[in-house]
Short mmCIF file of C-alpha atoms and ligand atoms in Angstrom, two decimals:
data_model
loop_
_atom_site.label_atom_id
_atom_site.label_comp_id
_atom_site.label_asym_id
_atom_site.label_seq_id
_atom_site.Cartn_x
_atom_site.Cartn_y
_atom_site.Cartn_z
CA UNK A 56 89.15 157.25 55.89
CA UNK A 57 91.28 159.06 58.49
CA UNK A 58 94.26 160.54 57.69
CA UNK A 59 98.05 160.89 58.78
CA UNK A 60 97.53 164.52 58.91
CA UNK A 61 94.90 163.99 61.35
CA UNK A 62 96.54 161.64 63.43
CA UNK A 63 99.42 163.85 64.22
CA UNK A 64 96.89 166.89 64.60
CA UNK A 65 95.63 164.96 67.63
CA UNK A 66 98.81 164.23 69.09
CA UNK A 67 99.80 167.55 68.57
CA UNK A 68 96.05 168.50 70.82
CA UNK A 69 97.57 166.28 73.47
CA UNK A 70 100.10 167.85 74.32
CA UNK A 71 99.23 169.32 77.51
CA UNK A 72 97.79 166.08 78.79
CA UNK A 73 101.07 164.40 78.08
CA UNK A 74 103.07 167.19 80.08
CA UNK A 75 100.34 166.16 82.60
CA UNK A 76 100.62 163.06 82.40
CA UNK A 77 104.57 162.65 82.96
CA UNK A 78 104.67 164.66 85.55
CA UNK A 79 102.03 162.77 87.97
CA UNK A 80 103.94 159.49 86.99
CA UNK A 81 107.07 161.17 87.75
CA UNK A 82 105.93 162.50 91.16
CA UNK A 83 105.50 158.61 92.27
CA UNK A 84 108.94 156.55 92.75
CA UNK A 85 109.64 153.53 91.35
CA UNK A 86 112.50 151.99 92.25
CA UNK A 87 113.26 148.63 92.29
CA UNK A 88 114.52 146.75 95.74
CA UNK A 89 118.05 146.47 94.93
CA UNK A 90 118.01 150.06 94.57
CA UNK A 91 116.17 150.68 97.98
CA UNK A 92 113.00 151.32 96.67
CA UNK A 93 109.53 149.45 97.71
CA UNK A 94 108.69 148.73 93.47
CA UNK A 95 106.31 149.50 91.42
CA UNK A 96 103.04 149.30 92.29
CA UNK A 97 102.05 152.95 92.99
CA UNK A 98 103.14 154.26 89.81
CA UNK A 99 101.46 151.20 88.30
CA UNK A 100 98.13 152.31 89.85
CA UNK A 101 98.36 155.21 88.00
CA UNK A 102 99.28 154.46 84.80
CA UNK A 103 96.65 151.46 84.54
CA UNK A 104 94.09 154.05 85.17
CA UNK A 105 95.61 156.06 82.59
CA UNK A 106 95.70 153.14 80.30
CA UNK A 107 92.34 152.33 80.61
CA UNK A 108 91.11 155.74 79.06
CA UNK A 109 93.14 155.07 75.97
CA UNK A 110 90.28 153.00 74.17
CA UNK A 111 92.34 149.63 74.36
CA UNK A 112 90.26 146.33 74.28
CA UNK A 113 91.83 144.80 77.21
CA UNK A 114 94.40 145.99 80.06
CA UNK A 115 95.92 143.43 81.61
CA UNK A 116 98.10 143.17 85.22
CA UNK A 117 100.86 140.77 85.40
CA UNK A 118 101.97 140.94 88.75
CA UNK A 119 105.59 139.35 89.31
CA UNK A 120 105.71 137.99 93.19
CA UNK A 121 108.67 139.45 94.78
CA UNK A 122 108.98 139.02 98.43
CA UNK A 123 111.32 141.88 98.86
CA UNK A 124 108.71 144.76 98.57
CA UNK A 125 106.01 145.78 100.59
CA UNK A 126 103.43 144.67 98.87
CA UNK A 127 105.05 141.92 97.17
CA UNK A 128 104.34 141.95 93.71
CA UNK A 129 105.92 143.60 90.63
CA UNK A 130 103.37 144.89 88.25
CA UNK A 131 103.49 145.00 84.90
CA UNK A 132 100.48 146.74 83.06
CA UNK A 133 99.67 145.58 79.35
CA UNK A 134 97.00 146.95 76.65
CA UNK A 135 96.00 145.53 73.27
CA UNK A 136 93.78 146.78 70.64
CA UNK A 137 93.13 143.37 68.93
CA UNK A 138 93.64 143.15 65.18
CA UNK A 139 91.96 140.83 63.06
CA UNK A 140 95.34 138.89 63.36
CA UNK A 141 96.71 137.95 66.99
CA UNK A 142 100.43 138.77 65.51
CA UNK A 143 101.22 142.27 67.90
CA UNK A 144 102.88 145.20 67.66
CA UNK A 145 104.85 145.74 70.85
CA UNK A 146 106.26 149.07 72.23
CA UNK A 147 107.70 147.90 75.66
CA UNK A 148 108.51 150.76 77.86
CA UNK A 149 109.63 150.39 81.73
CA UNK A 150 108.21 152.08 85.07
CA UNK A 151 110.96 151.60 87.45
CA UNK A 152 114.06 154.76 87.70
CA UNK A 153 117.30 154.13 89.08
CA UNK A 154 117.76 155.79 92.81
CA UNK A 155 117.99 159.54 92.44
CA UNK A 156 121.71 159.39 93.90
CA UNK A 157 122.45 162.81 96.14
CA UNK A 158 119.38 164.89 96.89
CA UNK A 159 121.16 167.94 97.56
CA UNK A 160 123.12 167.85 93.99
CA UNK A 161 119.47 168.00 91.94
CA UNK A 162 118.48 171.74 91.27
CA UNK A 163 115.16 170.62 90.42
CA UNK A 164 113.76 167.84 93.18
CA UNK A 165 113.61 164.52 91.35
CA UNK A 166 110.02 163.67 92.66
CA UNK A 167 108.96 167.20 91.73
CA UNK A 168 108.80 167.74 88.25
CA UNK A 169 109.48 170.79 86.75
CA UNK A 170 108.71 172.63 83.21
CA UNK A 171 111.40 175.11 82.48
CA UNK A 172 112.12 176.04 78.88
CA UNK A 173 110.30 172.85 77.33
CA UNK A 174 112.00 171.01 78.97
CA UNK A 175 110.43 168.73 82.02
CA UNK A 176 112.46 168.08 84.84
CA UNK A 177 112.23 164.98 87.06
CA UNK A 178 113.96 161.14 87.65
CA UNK A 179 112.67 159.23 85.12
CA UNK A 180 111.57 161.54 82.37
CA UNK A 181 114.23 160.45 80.05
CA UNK A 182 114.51 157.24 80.94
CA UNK A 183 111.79 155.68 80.41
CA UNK A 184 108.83 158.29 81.18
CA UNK A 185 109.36 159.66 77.98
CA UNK A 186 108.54 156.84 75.89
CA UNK A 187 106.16 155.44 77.87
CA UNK A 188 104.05 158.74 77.86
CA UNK A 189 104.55 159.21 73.87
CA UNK A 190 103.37 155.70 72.82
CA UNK A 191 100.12 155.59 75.22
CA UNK A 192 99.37 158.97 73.65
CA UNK A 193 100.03 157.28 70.30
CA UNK A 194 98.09 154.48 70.76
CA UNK A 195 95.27 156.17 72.42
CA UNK A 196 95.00 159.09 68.57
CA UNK A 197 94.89 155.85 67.03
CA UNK A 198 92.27 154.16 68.84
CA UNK A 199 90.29 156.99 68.62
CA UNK A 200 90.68 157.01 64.60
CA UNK A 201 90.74 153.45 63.98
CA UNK A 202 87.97 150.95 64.88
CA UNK A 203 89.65 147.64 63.84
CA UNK A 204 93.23 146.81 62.63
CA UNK A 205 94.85 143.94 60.50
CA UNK A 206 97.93 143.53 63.65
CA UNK A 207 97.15 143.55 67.13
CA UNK A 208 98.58 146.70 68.69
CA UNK A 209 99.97 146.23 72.01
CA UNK A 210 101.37 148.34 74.81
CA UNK A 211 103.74 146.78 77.52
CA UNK A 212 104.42 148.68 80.45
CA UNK A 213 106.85 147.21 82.45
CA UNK A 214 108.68 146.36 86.24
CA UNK A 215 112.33 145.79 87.27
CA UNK A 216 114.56 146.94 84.20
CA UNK A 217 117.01 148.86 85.81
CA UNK A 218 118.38 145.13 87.67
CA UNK A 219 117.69 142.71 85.29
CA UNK A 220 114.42 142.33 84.40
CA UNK A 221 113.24 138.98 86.41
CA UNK A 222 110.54 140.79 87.39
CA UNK A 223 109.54 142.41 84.09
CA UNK A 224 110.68 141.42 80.51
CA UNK A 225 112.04 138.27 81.38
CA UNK A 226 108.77 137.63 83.68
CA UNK A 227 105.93 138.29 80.83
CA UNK A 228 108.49 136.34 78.01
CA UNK A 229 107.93 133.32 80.33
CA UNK A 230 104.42 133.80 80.88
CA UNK A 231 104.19 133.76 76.72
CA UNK A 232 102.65 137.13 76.43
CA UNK A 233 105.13 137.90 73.45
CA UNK A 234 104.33 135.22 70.86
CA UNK A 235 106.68 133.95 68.02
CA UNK A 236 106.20 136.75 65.34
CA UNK A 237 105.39 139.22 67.18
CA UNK A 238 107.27 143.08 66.64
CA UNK A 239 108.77 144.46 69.13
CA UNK A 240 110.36 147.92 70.15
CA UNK A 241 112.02 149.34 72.94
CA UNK A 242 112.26 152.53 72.95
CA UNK A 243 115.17 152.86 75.44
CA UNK A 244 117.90 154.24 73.41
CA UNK A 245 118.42 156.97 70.82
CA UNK A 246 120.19 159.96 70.24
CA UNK A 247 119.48 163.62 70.14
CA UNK A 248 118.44 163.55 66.67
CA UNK A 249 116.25 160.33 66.49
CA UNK A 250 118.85 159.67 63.50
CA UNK A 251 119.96 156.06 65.25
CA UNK A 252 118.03 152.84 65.26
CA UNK A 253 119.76 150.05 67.59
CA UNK A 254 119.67 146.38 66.28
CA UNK A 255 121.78 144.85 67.39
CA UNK A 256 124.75 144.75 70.82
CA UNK A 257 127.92 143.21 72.00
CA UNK A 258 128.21 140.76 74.14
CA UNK A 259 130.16 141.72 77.62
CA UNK A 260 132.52 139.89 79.75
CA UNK A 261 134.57 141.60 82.72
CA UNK A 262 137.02 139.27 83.66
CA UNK A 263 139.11 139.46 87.29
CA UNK A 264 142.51 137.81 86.77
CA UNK A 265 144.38 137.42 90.00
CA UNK A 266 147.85 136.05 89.87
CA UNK A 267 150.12 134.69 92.64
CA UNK A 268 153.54 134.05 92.30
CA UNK A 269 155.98 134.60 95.10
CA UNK A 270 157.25 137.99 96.87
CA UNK A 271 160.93 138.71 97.30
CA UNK A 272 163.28 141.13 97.42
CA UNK A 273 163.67 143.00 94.25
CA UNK A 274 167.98 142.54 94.26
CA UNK A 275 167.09 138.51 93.84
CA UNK A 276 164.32 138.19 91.97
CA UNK A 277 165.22 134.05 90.73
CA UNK A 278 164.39 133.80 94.42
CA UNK A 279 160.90 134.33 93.97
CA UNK A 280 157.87 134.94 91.09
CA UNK A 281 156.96 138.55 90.16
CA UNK A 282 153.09 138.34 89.49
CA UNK A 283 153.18 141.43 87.97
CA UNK A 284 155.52 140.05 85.35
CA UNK A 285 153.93 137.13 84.78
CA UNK A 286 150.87 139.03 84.99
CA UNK A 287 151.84 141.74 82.34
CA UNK A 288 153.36 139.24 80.09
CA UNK A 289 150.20 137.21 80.03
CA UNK A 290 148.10 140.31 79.77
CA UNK A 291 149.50 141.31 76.59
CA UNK A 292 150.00 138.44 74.59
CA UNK A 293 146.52 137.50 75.53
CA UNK A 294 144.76 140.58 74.52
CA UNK A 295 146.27 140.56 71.18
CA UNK A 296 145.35 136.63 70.57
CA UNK A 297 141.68 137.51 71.63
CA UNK A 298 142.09 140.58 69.32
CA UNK A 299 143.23 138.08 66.08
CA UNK A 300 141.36 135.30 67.19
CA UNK A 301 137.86 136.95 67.61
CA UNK A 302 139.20 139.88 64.58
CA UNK A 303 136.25 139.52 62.58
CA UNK A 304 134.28 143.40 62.45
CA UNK A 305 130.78 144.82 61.43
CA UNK A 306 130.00 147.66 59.92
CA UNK A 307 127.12 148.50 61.85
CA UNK A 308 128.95 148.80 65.37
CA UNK A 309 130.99 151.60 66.63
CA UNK A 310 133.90 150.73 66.60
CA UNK A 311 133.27 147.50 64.14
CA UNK A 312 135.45 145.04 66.13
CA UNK A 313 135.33 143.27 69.22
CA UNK A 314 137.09 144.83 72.71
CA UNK A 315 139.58 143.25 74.55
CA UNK A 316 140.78 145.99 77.28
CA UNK A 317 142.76 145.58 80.72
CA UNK A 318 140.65 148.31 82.83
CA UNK A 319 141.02 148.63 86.62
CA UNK A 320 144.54 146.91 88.36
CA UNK A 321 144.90 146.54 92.13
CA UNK A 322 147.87 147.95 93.62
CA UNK A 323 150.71 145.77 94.40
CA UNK A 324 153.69 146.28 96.87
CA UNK A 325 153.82 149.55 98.37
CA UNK A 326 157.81 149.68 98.20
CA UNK A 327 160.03 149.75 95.34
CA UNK A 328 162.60 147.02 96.59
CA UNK A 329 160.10 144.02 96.55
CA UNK A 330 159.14 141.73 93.63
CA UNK A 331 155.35 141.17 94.20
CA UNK A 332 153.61 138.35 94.88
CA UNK A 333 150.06 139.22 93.81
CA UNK A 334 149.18 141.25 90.54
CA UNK A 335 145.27 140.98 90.33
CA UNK A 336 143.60 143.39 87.31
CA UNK A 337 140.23 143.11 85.13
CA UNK A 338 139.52 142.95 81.85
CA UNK A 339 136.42 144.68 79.84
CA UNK A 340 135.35 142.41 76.50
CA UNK A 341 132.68 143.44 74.02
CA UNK A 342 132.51 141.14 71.47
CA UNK A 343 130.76 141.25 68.42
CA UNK A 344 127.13 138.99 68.26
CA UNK A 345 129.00 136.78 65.64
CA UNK A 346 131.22 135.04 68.95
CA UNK A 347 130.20 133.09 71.34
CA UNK A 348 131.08 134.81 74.85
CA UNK A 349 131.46 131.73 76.32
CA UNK A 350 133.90 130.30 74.00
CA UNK A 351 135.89 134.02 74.63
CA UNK A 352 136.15 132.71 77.96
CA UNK A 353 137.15 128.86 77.41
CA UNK A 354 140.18 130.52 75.49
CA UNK A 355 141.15 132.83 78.24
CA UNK A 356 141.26 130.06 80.60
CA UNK A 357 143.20 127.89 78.54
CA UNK A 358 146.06 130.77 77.89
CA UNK A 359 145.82 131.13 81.30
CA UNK A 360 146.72 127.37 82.19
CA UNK A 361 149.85 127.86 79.53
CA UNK A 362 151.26 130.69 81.42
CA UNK A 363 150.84 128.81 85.10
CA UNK A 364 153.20 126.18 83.19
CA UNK A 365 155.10 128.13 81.92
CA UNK A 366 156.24 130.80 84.45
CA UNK A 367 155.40 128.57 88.15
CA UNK A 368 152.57 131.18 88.70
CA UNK A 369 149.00 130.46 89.83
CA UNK A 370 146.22 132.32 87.51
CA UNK A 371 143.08 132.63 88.24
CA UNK A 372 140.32 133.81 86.13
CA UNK A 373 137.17 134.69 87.62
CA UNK A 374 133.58 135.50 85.43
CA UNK A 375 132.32 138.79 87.60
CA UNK A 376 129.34 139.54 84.63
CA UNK A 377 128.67 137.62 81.37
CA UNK A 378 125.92 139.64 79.25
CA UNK A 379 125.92 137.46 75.97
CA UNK A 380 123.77 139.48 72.78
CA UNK A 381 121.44 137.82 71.01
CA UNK A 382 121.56 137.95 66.99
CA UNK A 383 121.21 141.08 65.41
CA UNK A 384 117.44 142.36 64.01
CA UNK A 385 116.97 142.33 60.44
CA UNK A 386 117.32 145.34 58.75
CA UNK A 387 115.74 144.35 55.43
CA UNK A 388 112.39 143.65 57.22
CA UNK A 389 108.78 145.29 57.13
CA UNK A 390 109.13 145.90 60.97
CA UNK A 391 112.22 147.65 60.25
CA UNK A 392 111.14 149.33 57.18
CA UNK A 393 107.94 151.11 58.87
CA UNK A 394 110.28 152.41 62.04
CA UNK A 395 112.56 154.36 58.92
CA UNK A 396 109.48 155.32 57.10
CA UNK A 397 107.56 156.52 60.20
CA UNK A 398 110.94 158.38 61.34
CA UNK A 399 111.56 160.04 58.28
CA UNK A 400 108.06 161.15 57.84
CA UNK A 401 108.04 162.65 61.29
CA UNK A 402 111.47 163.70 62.01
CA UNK A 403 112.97 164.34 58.46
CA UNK A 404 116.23 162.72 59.18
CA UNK A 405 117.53 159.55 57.52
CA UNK A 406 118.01 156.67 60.38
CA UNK A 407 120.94 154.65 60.34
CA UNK A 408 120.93 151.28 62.28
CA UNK A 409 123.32 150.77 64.88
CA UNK A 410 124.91 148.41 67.06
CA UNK A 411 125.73 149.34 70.45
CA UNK A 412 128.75 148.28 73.32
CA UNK A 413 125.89 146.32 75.31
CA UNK A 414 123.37 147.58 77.78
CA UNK A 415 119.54 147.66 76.45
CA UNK A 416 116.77 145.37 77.25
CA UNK A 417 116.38 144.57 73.86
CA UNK A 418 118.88 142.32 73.52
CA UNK A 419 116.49 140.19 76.12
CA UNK A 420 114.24 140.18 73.11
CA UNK A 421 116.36 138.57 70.64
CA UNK A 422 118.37 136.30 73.07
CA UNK A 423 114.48 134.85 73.14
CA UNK A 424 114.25 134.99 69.16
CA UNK A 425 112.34 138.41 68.94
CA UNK A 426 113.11 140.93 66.24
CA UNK A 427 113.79 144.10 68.74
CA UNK A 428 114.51 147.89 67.84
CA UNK A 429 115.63 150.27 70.12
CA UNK A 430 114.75 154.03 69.43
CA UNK A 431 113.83 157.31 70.57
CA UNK A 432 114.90 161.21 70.85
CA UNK A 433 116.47 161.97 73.69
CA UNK A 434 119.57 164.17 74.86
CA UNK A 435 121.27 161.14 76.73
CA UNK A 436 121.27 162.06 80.54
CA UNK A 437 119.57 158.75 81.69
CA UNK A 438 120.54 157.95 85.16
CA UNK A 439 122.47 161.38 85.26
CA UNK A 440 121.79 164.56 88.05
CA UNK A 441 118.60 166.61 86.41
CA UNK A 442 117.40 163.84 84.40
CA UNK A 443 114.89 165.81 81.89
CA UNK A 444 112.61 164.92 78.79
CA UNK A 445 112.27 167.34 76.12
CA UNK A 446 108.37 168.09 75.28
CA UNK A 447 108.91 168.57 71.58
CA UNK A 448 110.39 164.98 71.99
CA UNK A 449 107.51 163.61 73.88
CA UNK A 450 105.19 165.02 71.18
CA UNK A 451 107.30 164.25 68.13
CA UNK A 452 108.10 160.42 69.42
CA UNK A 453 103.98 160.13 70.10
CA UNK A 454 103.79 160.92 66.24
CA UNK A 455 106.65 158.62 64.77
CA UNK A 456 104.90 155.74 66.98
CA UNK A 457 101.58 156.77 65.84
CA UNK A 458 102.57 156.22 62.37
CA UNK A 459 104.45 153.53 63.17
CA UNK A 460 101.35 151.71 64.40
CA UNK A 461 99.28 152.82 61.76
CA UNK A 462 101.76 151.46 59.01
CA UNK A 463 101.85 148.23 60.85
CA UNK A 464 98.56 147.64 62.13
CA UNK A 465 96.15 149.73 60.25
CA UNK A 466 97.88 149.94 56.78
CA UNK A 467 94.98 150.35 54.62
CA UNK A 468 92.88 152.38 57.27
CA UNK A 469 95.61 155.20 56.84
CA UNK A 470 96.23 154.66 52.71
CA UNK A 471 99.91 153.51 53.64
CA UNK A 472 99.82 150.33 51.79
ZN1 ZN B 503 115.72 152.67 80.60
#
């Protein structure tokens, strides 16, 4: 019977490889068309060869058509090692990197990874190299160990996150390669400590209110309609009926309640003598899973209808981005209890679940009824100048997903029953 202790002695042998590994995939760019890149079908070549020498039963291409890259087709690259039970074990990791930004501004080239002080340089190593590196390493100790499983373990390597996920996620949900059951991680969040497990995220709404009332001179303002009154006025009251209205709060989000904030406002007149005629400003909403974002939205409008009565003023709400959250993950569950076991066991910290201010693709998970966790080490600097993964991250994530995997899938294998 293998052993736990063995398992992470061969991850800890891979090391090297893994360095390797991450930094061919990060010398290939793979950025999605709205971001001026041509996709991701080099770095896909790559990795499927890499996949295939990780002792899976069957890698699989899901090519997304997409007309707007040269080869037109978004790949998406997935592995299982079938169980004796088709339920599966997902860790979904993505290929694509947002653009590098200014060239000049990067001490280390972004397509040029770099090792210095354990630390590997290079766009995409954090986000979502890292991950993706650390559970094909995991999977592949495991396959080596393990001949047959009671789960299917599967590996989804994914297109297109950074805009959406059309082309990925959303593409293999609708082609029913995630089945109703199934476990699934994403491990595209976390914090430096690997102490925080995300389950769950706020909806977001940002909101453009324009108001037009009437411009006049500021010495007779019953004359006209100051839109930045009316706009004020309306600002306030409504923010603090969304905040009583919608007041309910959850322990597991930072801060617990919903947010209602007024964020960017365009300038109005550029002289001090006129009452403006136009106030237009926006409005940043997270609201907890418990609301329905689209109700938030109904209610905005209708407040907004009271105050066009009221004050002679024409209001205008517009919807610029609606991201509703689907329900929160258990935290009482096995899939749950096997990430804190296999953290603690590796990491010796005590994880804490977590609800987030929006942004993962997880929540594209449970908006389509999946159970999704979201975790990983990392030092946060995603999408920032010097983007870097830390190798004793890479290695020590590759262990808490090995025995993550082996919990799950191969529980008796391991003596983890
Ligand atoms: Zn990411």
């Amino acid at each position: 019977m293998p052993s736990v202790e063995q398992l992470l002695t061969s991850i800890d042998g891979y090391r090297e490889d893994m360095i390797g590994a991450l930094g061919e995939l990060l010398r290939i760019p793979a950025i999605g068309p709205e971001n001026g890149g041509d996709g991701e079908f080099e770095g896909a070549r790559y990795l499927r060869e890499l996949v295939e020498r990780c002792g899976f039963d069957d890698v699989e291409m899901f090519d997304a058509l997409d007309e707007r890259v040269r080869l037109r087709l978004r790949p998406n690259v997935v592995a299982k090692k079938r169980g004796s039970s088709d339920q599966t074990v997902w860790i979904v990791t993505h290929m694509d990197t947002v653009p590098p930004g200014d060239l000049d501004t990067w001490n280390y080239p972004p397509f040029s990874p770099r090792l210095v002080d354990g630390k590997l340089y290079g766009l995409g190593s954090e986000d979502n190299g890292q991950a993706m590196i650390a559970s094909l390493f995991a999977a592949k100790a495991l396959n080596e160990l393990s001949p047959a499983g009671r789960r299917t373990m599967g590996l989804a390597i994914v297109a297109d996150e950074e805009r959406g996920s059309e082309k990925g996620i959303k593409f293999l949900i609708r082609e029913g390669v995630f089945r109703s059951g199934d476990i699934i991680y994403v491990p595209d969040y976390g914090v430096p400590d690997g102490s925080v497990i995300e389950v769950a995220e706020k909806s977001l709404v940002w909101l453009k209110v324009t108001v037009e009332g009437k411009q006049t001179h500021a010495s007779t303002p019953a004359k006209g309609i100051n839109a930045m009154k009316v706009g004020s006025r309306f600002m306030t009251f409504l923010l603090d009926h969304l905040a009583e209205k919608y007041g309910k709060t959850s322990e597991i989000f930072m801060p617990p309640n919903s947010t209602f904030e007024p964020t960017k406002r365009l300038q109005t007149v550029g002289n001090i003598n006129t009452v403006p005629g136009e106030d237009v400003f926006y409005l940043d909403f997270r609201i907890l899973p418990d609301y329905d974002a689209e109700e938030v939205l109904k209610t905005v409008k209708k407040i907004a209808r009271l105050f066009e009565e009221r004050t002679g003023a024409d209001i205008t709400v517009e919807n610029e981005q609606t991201t509703s959250a689907g329900p929160p993950s258990p935290t009482d569950n096995e899939a749950m209890k096997a990430l804190v076991s296999a953290i603690k066991t590796v990491r010796e910290v005590e994880p804490v679940a977590r609800g987030i201010g929006g942004g993962t693709c997880a929540n594209l998970f449970r908006l389509a009824g999946f159970d999704a966790y979201a975790w990983q080490t990392v030092d946060e600097v995603a999408h920032s100048i010097n983007e870097y993964s830390k190798v004793d991250n890479i290695v020590g994530d590759a262990k808490v997903f090995a025995v993550l995997m082996a919990s799950l899938c191969y529980p008796s294998e391991f003596g983890l029953e």
